[in-house]
């Protein structure tokens, strides 16, 4: 290959083949990371690409091949308003992406059930699906199922709850440890300096996002608010009925509860308990995810603060990342960072 090749204003794959002294078919295999090309040849082609300043137009290439992207979201199946928001966002985005040759779909699996989740991941056909967004627990069976998809060149992102020990490409969601720290700082500042107890409602301590929130919460409470005793987590499995059944015993055993951190779903059970058990001094409540239910609780002063992440941003970010991974293009990490939003009664969006 000539080393003194001048950069072209608009290089093509024909130019790459000429400079690298290989066939067009070889260039195509290298660009699409297909097997069957010797490492020395791959280096020659990549060197020619860099030398010519070639930038691939993935959209044009996909259009020429008639390619249609198919991305699937695997979501937990339970009575959860936040999951419903994600489904709505997936459905709406799917309609707007039709003209961009992109199909979106979602499937539901039992919440906190790693076996069913692994089976759902394993049922994905790598020949028909380009990317999968997984919202579920981190277990060996789930990691193995993700590894199988990655071995077949399917992009995988973890959604809301990270699975960092797996071969997933990226995580899309808030920093859950930071979210827990934020909840503790808010709850501690809302409460007086008088001693009292804080109840933590969670879904499952086997769920990484719930565990990370609890870790961050405990860190700040112990450091900045040692006069408040944080009780063991009450695991409600994101089930409002179960939470409603568990709360009477918790308050009977701890009548001095002054604050509640609802770190997961199932807030309807907490609200039902409050409605059935009026209190002269209702505990301060910090909850997660701005849904119609939590929005109403904020407006009525039953919840004091809601920590949230934008469901639309989560879905759009997951799709952009899976598409970039499929096309082997760089990701704009600043654009894909999911913010921790803090809502009070006064600043709820319309």
CSV table of C-alpha atoms in Angstrom, one decimal:
chain,number,residue,atom,x,y,z
A,1,UNK,CA,0.0,0.0,0.0
A,2,UNK,CA,1.3,3.4,-0.9
A,3,UNK,CA,2.2,5.5,2.2
A,4,UNK,CA,2.0,8.9,0.5
A,5,UNK,CA,-1.6,8.8,-0.5
A,6,UNK,CA,-3.3,12.2,-0.3
A,7,UNK,CA,-6.6,12.5,1.6
A,8,UNK,CA,-9.6,12.7,-0.6
A,9,UNK,CA,-12.5,15.1,-0.1
A,10,UNK,CA,-15.1,12.3,-0.2
A,11,UNK,CA,-13.5,8.9,-0.2
A,12,UNK,CA,-15.5,5.8,-1.1
A,13,UNK,CA,-15.0,2.1,-0.5
A,14,UNK,CA,-13.5,1.9,-4.0
A,15,UNK,CA,-10.8,4.2,-2.8
A,16,UNK,CA,-10.2,2.1,0.2
A,17,UNK,CA,-9.9,-1.0,-1.9
A,18,UNK,CA,-7.5,0.7,-4.3
A,19,UNK,CA,-5.2,2.1,-1.5
A,20,UNK,CA,-5.2,-1.1,0.5
A,21,UNK,CA,-4.8,-3.2,-2.6
A,22,UNK,CA,-7.7,-5.5,-1.8
A,23,UNK,CA,-11.0,-6.4,-3.3
A,24,UNK,CA,-14.3,-4.5,-2.6
A,25,UNK,CA,-15.6,-7.7,-0.9
A,26,UNK,CA,-12.7,-7.6,1.5
A,27,UNK,CA,-13.4,-4.0,2.4
A,28,UNK,CA,-17.0,-4.8,3.0
A,29,UNK,CA,-16.1,-7.7,5.3
A,30,UNK,CA,-13.8,-5.5,7.3
A,31,UNK,CA,-16.3,-2.6,7.6
A,32,UNK,CA,-19.0,-5.0,8.8
A,33,UNK,CA,-16.6,-7.0,11.1
A,34,UNK,CA,-17.3,-10.3,9.3
A,35,UNK,CA,-15.0,-13.2,9.8
A,36,UNK,CA,-12.7,-14.7,7.2
A,37,UNK,CA,-10.2,-11.8,6.8
A,38,UNK,CA,-6.6,-12.2,7.9
A,39,UNK,CA,-5.4,-9.8,10.6
A,40,UNK,CA,-2.7,-8.3,8.4
A,41,UNK,CA,-5.4,-7.5,5.8
A,42,UNK,CA,-7.7,-6.0,8.4
A,43,UNK,CA,-4.8,-3.7,9.4
A,44,UNK,CA,-4.2,-2.7,5.8
A,45,UNK,CA,-7.8,-1.8,5.3
A,46,UNK,CA,-8.1,0.1,8.6
A,47,UNK,CA,-4.9,2.0,7.7
A,48,UNK,CA,-6.3,3.0,4.4
A,49,UNK,CA,-9.5,4.2,6.1
A,50,UNK,CA,-7.5,6.4,8.4
A,51,UNK,CA,-5.3,7.6,5.7
A,52,UNK,CA,-8.2,8.6,3.4
A,53,UNK,CA,-10.3,10.0,6.2
A,54,UNK,CA,-13.2,7.8,5.3
A,55,UNK,CA,-16.4,8.2,7.4
A,56,UNK,CA,-19.0,5.6,6.8
A,57,UNK,CA,-22.6,6.7,6.1
A,58,UNK,CA,-24.3,3.9,8.1
A,59,UNK,CA,-27.8,5.1,7.2
A,60,UNK,CA,-27.0,5.0,3.4
A,61,UNK,CA,-25.3,1.6,3.8
A,62,UNK,CA,-28.3,0.1,5.7
A,63,UNK,CA,-30.7,1.6,3.2
A,64,UNK,CA,-28.8,0.0,0.3
A,65,UNK,CA,-28.9,-3.4,2.0
A,66,UNK,CA,-32.6,-3.0,2.9
A,67,UNK,CA,-31.7,-3.4,6.6
A,68,UNK,CA,-34.3,-3.0,9.3
A,69,UNK,CA,-33.2,-2.7,12.9
A,70,UNK,CA,-35.2,-4.7,15.5
A,71,UNK,CA,-34.7,-3.9,19.2
A,72,UNK,CA,-36.5,-5.7,22.0
A,73,UNK,CA,-37.1,-4.6,25.6
A,74,UNK,CA,-37.5,-7.2,28.3
A,75,UNK,CA,-39.4,-5.7,31.2
A,76,UNK,CA,-40.7,-7.1,34.6
A,77,UNK,CA,-44.4,-8.0,34.7
A,78,UNK,CA,-46.1,-6.5,37.7
A,79,UNK,CA,-48.5,-3.9,38.8
A,80,UNK,CA,-46.1,-1.0,38.3
A,81,UNK,CA,-46.9,2.4,36.9
A,82,UNK,CA,-43.3,3.1,36.0
A,83,UNK,CA,-43.1,-0.1,33.9
A,84,UNK,CA,-46.4,1.1,32.2
A,85,UNK,CA,-44.7,4.4,31.4
A,86,UNK,CA,-41.8,2.6,29.8
A,87,UNK,CA,-44.2,0.5,27.7
A,88,UNK,CA,-46.0,3.7,26.6
A,89,UNK,CA,-42.7,5.3,25.6
A,90,UNK,CA,-41.6,2.2,23.7
A,91,UNK,CA,-44.9,2.1,21.8
A,92,UNK,CA,-44.8,5.8,20.9
A,93,UNK,CA,-41.2,5.7,19.9
A,94,UNK,CA,-41.8,2.7,17.7
A,95,UNK,CA,-44.4,4.6,15.7
A,96,UNK,CA,-42.1,7.6,15.1
A,97,UNK,CA,-39.2,5.3,14.1
A,98,UNK,CA,-41.0,3.5,11.4
A,99,UNK,CA,-39.6,5.8,8.7
A,100,UNK,CA,-36.1,5.1,10.1
A,101,UNK,CA,-36.4,1.4,9.4
A,102,UNK,CA,-36.5,0.5,13.1
A,103,UNK,CA,-38.8,-1.8,14.9
A,104,UNK,CA,-39.3,-1.8,18.7
A,105,UNK,CA,-41.0,-4.4,20.8
A,106,UNK,CA,-41.2,-5.5,24.4
A,107,UNK,CA,-41.9,-8.7,26.3
A,108,UNK,CA,-42.8,-9.1,30.0
A,109,UNK,CA,-41.4,-11.6,32.4
A,110,UNK,CA,-42.2,-12.2,36.1
A,111,UNK,CA,-40.5,-9.6,38.3
A,112,UNK,CA,-37.5,-10.8,40.4
A,113,UNK,CA,-37.5,-14.2,38.6
A,114,UNK,CA,-34.0,-14.7,37.1
A,115,UNK,CA,-34.9,-18.1,35.7
A,116,UNK,CA,-37.8,-16.7,33.6
A,117,UNK,CA,-35.7,-13.7,32.6
A,118,UNK,CA,-32.8,-16.0,31.4
A,119,UNK,CA,-35.3,-18.0,29.5
A,120,UNK,CA,-36.8,-14.9,27.8
A,121,UNK,CA,-33.3,-13.7,26.9
A,122,UNK,CA,-32.5,-17.2,25.6
A,123,UNK,CA,-35.6,-17.2,23.4
A,124,UNK,CA,-34.4,-14.2,21.5
A,125,UNK,CA,-33.4,-15.1,17.9
A,126,UNK,CA,-30.1,-13.5,17.1
A,127,UNK,CA,-30.9,-13.7,13.4
A,128,UNK,CA,-33.9,-11.5,13.8
A,129,UNK,CA,-33.0,-9.1,16.7
A,130,UNK,CA,-30.2,-6.5,16.6
A,131,UNK,CA,-30.3,-5.4,20.2
A,132,UNK,CA,-32.0,-6.2,23.6
A,133,UNK,CA,-32.5,-4.0,26.6
A,134,UNK,CA,-32.8,-6.0,29.8
A,135,UNK,CA,-34.5,-4.8,33.0
A,136,UNK,CA,-34.0,-7.6,35.6
A,137,UNK,CA,-31.9,-9.2,38.3
A,138,UNK,CA,-28.2,-10.0,38.0
A,139,UNK,CA,-27.6,-13.8,38.4
A,140,UNK,CA,-25.4,-16.4,36.8
A,141,UNK,CA,-28.2,-17.7,34.6
A,142,UNK,CA,-28.9,-14.2,33.3
A,143,UNK,CA,-25.2,-13.5,32.7
A,144,UNK,CA,-25.0,-16.7,30.7
A,145,UNK,CA,-28.0,-15.8,28.6
A,146,UNK,CA,-26.5,-12.4,27.8
A,147,UNK,CA,-23.2,-14.0,26.9
A,148,UNK,CA,-25.0,-16.2,24.4
A,149,UNK,CA,-26.5,-13.1,22.7
A,150,UNK,CA,-23.2,-11.3,22.7
A,151,UNK,CA,-21.6,-14.4,21.1
A,152,UNK,CA,-24.0,-13.9,18.2
A,153,UNK,CA,-23.2,-10.2,17.8
A,154,UNK,CA,-26.4,-8.9,19.4
A,155,UNK,CA,-26.1,-5.6,21.3
A,156,UNK,CA,-27.2,-5.8,24.9
A,157,UNK,CA,-27.9,-3.0,27.4
A,158,UNK,CA,-29.1,-3.2,31.0
A,159,UNK,CA,-32.0,-0.9,31.8
A,160,UNK,CA,-32.8,0.8,35.1
A,161,UNK,CA,-30.9,-1.9,37.1
A,162,UNK,CA,-27.3,-2.6,35.9
A,163,UNK,CA,-25.8,-6.1,35.3
A,164,UNK,CA,-22.1,-5.1,35.3
A,165,UNK,CA,-20.8,-8.6,35.8
A,166,UNK,CA,-22.3,-9.6,32.4
A,167,UNK,CA,-21.0,-8.9,28.9
A,168,UNK,CA,-23.7,-6.2,28.4
A,169,UNK,CA,-22.5,-3.3,26.3
A,170,UNK,CA,-23.8,-0.4,28.3
A,171,UNK,CA,-26.0,0.5,31.3
A,172,UNK,CA,-29.0,2.9,30.8
A,173,UNK,CA,-30.3,4.4,34.0
A,174,UNK,CA,-29.5,6.6,36.9
A,175,UNK,CA,-26.6,6.0,39.3
A,176,UNK,CA,-28.7,4.2,41.9
A,177,UNK,CA,-26.2,4.6,44.7
A,178,UNK,CA,-26.3,8.4,44.1
A,179,UNK,CA,-30.1,8.2,44.0
A,180,UNK,CA,-30.1,6.6,47.5
A,181,UNK,CA,-27.7,9.2,48.8
A,182,UNK,CA,-29.9,11.9,47.4
A,183,UNK,CA,-33.0,10.4,49.1
A,184,UNK,CA,-31.2,10.3,52.5
A,185,UNK,CA,-30.0,13.9,52.2
A,186,UNK,CA,-33.5,15.1,51.4
A,187,UNK,CA,-35.3,13.0,54.0
A,188,UNK,CA,-32.8,13.9,56.7
A,189,UNK,CA,-33.1,17.6,56.0
A,190,UNK,CA,-36.9,17.4,55.9
A,191,UNK,CA,-37.0,15.9,59.4
A,192,UNK,CA,-36.3,17.7,62.7
A,193,UNK,CA,-33.2,17.0,64.7
A,194,UNK,CA,-35.3,14.9,67.1
A,195,UNK,CA,-34.5,11.2,67.3
A,196,UNK,CA,-36.8,8.8,65.4
A,197,UNK,CA,-36.9,5.8,63.1
A,198,UNK,CA,-36.9,5.7,59.3
A,199,UNK,CA,-38.7,2.9,57.4
A,200,UNK,CA,-37.3,1.7,54.0
A,201,UNK,CA,-39.7,0.1,51.6
A,202,UNK,CA,-37.9,-1.9,48.8
A,203,UNK,CA,-38.9,-4.4,46.2
A,204,UNK,CA,-36.2,-7.0,46.7
A,205,UNK,CA,-32.7,-6.9,48.2
A,206,UNK,CA,-31.8,-9.3,45.4
A,207,UNK,CA,-32.4,-6.6,42.8
A,208,UNK,CA,-29.3,-4.6,42.2
A,209,UNK,CA,-31.0,-1.2,41.8
A,210,UNK,CA,-32.8,-1.6,45.1
A,211,UNK,CA,-29.7,-2.8,46.8
A,212,UNK,CA,-27.6,0.1,45.5
A,213,UNK,CA,-30.2,2.6,46.6
A,214,UNK,CA,-30.2,1.2,50.1
A,215,UNK,CA,-26.4,1.3,50.2
A,216,UNK,CA,-26.3,4.9,49.2
A,217,UNK,CA,-29.1,5.8,51.6
A,218,UNK,CA,-27.4,4.1,54.6
A,219,UNK,CA,-24.1,5.8,53.9
A,220,UNK,CA,-25.5,9.3,54.1
A,221,UNK,CA,-27.9,8.6,57.0
A,222,UNK,CA,-25.1,7.2,59.1
A,223,UNK,CA,-22.8,10.1,58.2
A,224,UNK,CA,-25.1,13.1,58.4
A,225,UNK,CA,-28.1,12.0,60.4
A,226,UNK,CA,-27.0,9.6,63.1
A,227,UNK,CA,-29.9,10.6,65.4
A,228,UNK,CA,-32.2,8.7,63.0
A,229,UNK,CA,-32.4,4.9,63.2
A,230,UNK,CA,-32.8,3.3,59.8
A,231,UNK,CA,-34.9,0.1,60.1
A,232,UNK,CA,-34.3,-3.1,58.1
A,233,UNK,CA,-35.8,-3.0,54.6
A,234,UNK,CA,-39.4,-4.1,54.2
A,235,UNK,CA,-39.4,-6.1,51.0
A,236,UNK,CA,-42.7,-5.5,49.2
A,237,UNK,CA,-41.8,-7.2,45.9
A,238,UNK,CA,-43.3,-4.2,44.1
A,239,UNK,CA,-46.7,-5.5,45.1
A,240,UNK,CA,-49.1,-2.9,46.5
A,241,UNK,CA,-51.3,-5.5,48.3
A,242,UNK,CA,-48.3,-7.1,50.0
A,243,UNK,CA,-47.0,-3.7,51.1
A,244,UNK,CA,-50.4,-2.8,52.5
A,245,UNK,CA,-50.4,-6.0,54.5
A,246,UNK,CA,-46.8,-5.5,55.8
A,247,UNK,CA,-47.2,-1.9,57.0
A,248,UNK,CA,-49.5,-2.4,60.1
A,249,UNK,CA,-46.9,-4.7,61.7
A,250,UNK,CA,-44.1,-2.3,60.9
A,251,UNK,CA,-45.9,0.6,62.6
A,252,UNK,CA,-47.0,-1.5,65.5
A,253,UNK,CA,-43.5,-2.6,66.2
A,254,UNK,CA,-42.1,0.9,65.6
A,255,UNK,CA,-44.6,3.6,66.6
A,256,UNK,CA,-41.8,6.3,66.4
A,257,UNK,CA,-41.4,6.1,62.6
A,258,UNK,CA,-40.9,9.6,61.4
A,259,UNK,CA,-39.8,9.1,57.8
A,260,UNK,CA,-40.3,6.6,55.0
A,261,UNK,CA,-38.0,6.0,52.0
A,262,UNK,CA,-40.0,4.2,49.4
A,263,UNK,CA,-37.2,3.1,47.1
A,264,UNK,CA,-39.1,0.9,44.7
A,265,UNK,CA,-42.6,0.4,43.2
A,266,UNK,CA,-45.9,-0.5,45.0
A,267,UNK,CA,-46.6,3.0,46.3
A,268,UNK,CA,-50.3,2.4,46.0
A,269,UNK,CA,-50.1,0.1,49.0
A,270,UNK,CA,-48.5,2.8,51.1
A,271,UNK,CA,-51.1,5.3,50.1
A,272,UNK,CA,-53.9,2.9,50.9
A,273,UNK,CA,-52.4,2.4,54.3
A,274,UNK,CA,-52.3,6.1,55.0
A,275,UNK,CA,-55.9,6.5,53.9
A,276,UNK,CA,-57.0,3.7,56.3
A,277,UNK,CA,-54.8,4.8,59.2
A,278,UNK,CA,-55.0,8.6,59.7
A,279,UNK,CA,-52.0,9.9,61.7
A,280,UNK,CA,-51.8,13.2,63.6
A,281,UNK,CA,-48.1,13.4,62.5
A,282,UNK,CA,-47.7,11.6,59.2
A,283,UNK,CA,-44.2,10.5,58.4
A,284,UNK,CA,-42.2,12.4,55.8
A,285,UNK,CA,-42.1,10.3,52.6
A,286,UNK,CA,-39.5,10.3,49.8
A,287,UNK,CA,-40.5,8.0,47.0
A,288,UNK,CA,-39.2,7.0,43.5
A,289,UNK,CA,-40.5,7.7,40.0
A,290,UNK,CA,-42.9,10.4,39.0
A,291,UNK,CA,-46.0,8.5,37.9
A,292,UNK,CA,-49.7,9.6,37.9
A,293,UNK,CA,-50.0,8.0,41.4
A,294,UNK,CA,-46.9,9.7,42.9
A,295,UNK,CA,-47.7,13.0,41.2
A,296,UNK,CA,-51.2,13.0,42.9
A,297,UNK,CA,-49.6,12.1,46.2
A,298,UNK,CA,-47.2,15.0,45.9
A,299,UNK,CA,-50.0,17.4,45.0
A,300,UNK,CA,-52.0,16.3,48.0
A,301,UNK,CA,-49.0,16.6,50.4
A,302,UNK,CA,-48.9,12.9,51.2
A,303,UNK,CA,-45.5,12.5,49.6
A,304,UNK,CA,-42.9,15.2,50.3
A,305,UNK,CA,-40.5,14.5,47.4
A,306,UNK,CA,-40.1,12.1,44.5
A,307,UNK,CA,-36.8,11.1,42.9
A,308,UNK,CA,-37.3,10.2,39.3
A,309,UNK,CA,-35.7,9.3,36.0
A,310,UNK,CA,-37.3,10.2,32.6
A,311,UNK,CA,-38.9,7.1,31.1
A,312,UNK,CA,-38.8,8.6,27.6
A,313,UNK,CA,-35.1,9.4,27.9
A,314,UNK,CA,-34.4,5.8,29.1
A,315,UNK,CA,-36.1,4.3,26.1
A,316,UNK,CA,-34.7,6.8,23.5
A,317,UNK,CA,-31.2,6.4,25.0
A,318,UNK,CA,-31.4,2.6,25.0
A,319,UNK,CA,-32.4,2.6,21.3
A,320,UNK,CA,-29.7,5.1,20.3
A,321,UNK,CA,-27.0,3.1,22.1
A,322,UNK,CA,-28.2,-0.3,20.6
A,323,UNK,CA,-28.2,1.2,17.2
A,324,UNK,CA,-24.8,2.8,17.6
A,325,UNK,CA,-23.4,-0.6,18.8
A,326,UNK,CA,-25.0,-2.4,15.9
A,327,UNK,CA,-23.4,0.1,13.5
A,328,UNK,CA,-20.1,0.1,15.5
A,329,UNK,CA,-20.3,3.9,15.9
A,330,UNK,CA,-19.2,6.0,18.9
A,331,UNK,CA,-21.8,6.8,21.6
A,332,UNK,CA,-22.4,10.4,22.9
A,333,UNK,CA,-22.1,9.5,26.6
A,334,UNK,CA,-23.1,13.0,27.7
A,335,UNK,CA,-26.3,12.8,25.7
A,336,UNK,CA,-27.1,9.3,27.1
A,337,UNK,CA,-26.5,10.1,30.8
A,338,UNK,CA,-29.7,9.7,32.7
A,339,UNK,CA,-30.3,12.5,35.2
A,340,UNK,CA,-31.6,12.1,38.8
A,341,UNK,CA,-34.6,14.4,38.8
A,342,UNK,CA,-36.0,15.7,42.1
A,343,UNK,CA,-39.7,16.8,42.3
A,344,UNK,CA,-41.5,18.7,44.9
A,345,UNK,CA,-45.2,19.8,44.9
A,346,UNK,CA,-44.0,23.1,43.6
A,347,UNK,CA,-42.0,22.0,40.6
A,348,UNK,CA,-44.0,19.1,39.1
A,349,UNK,CA,-44.0,19.4,35.2
A,350,UNK,CA,-47.5,20.0,33.7
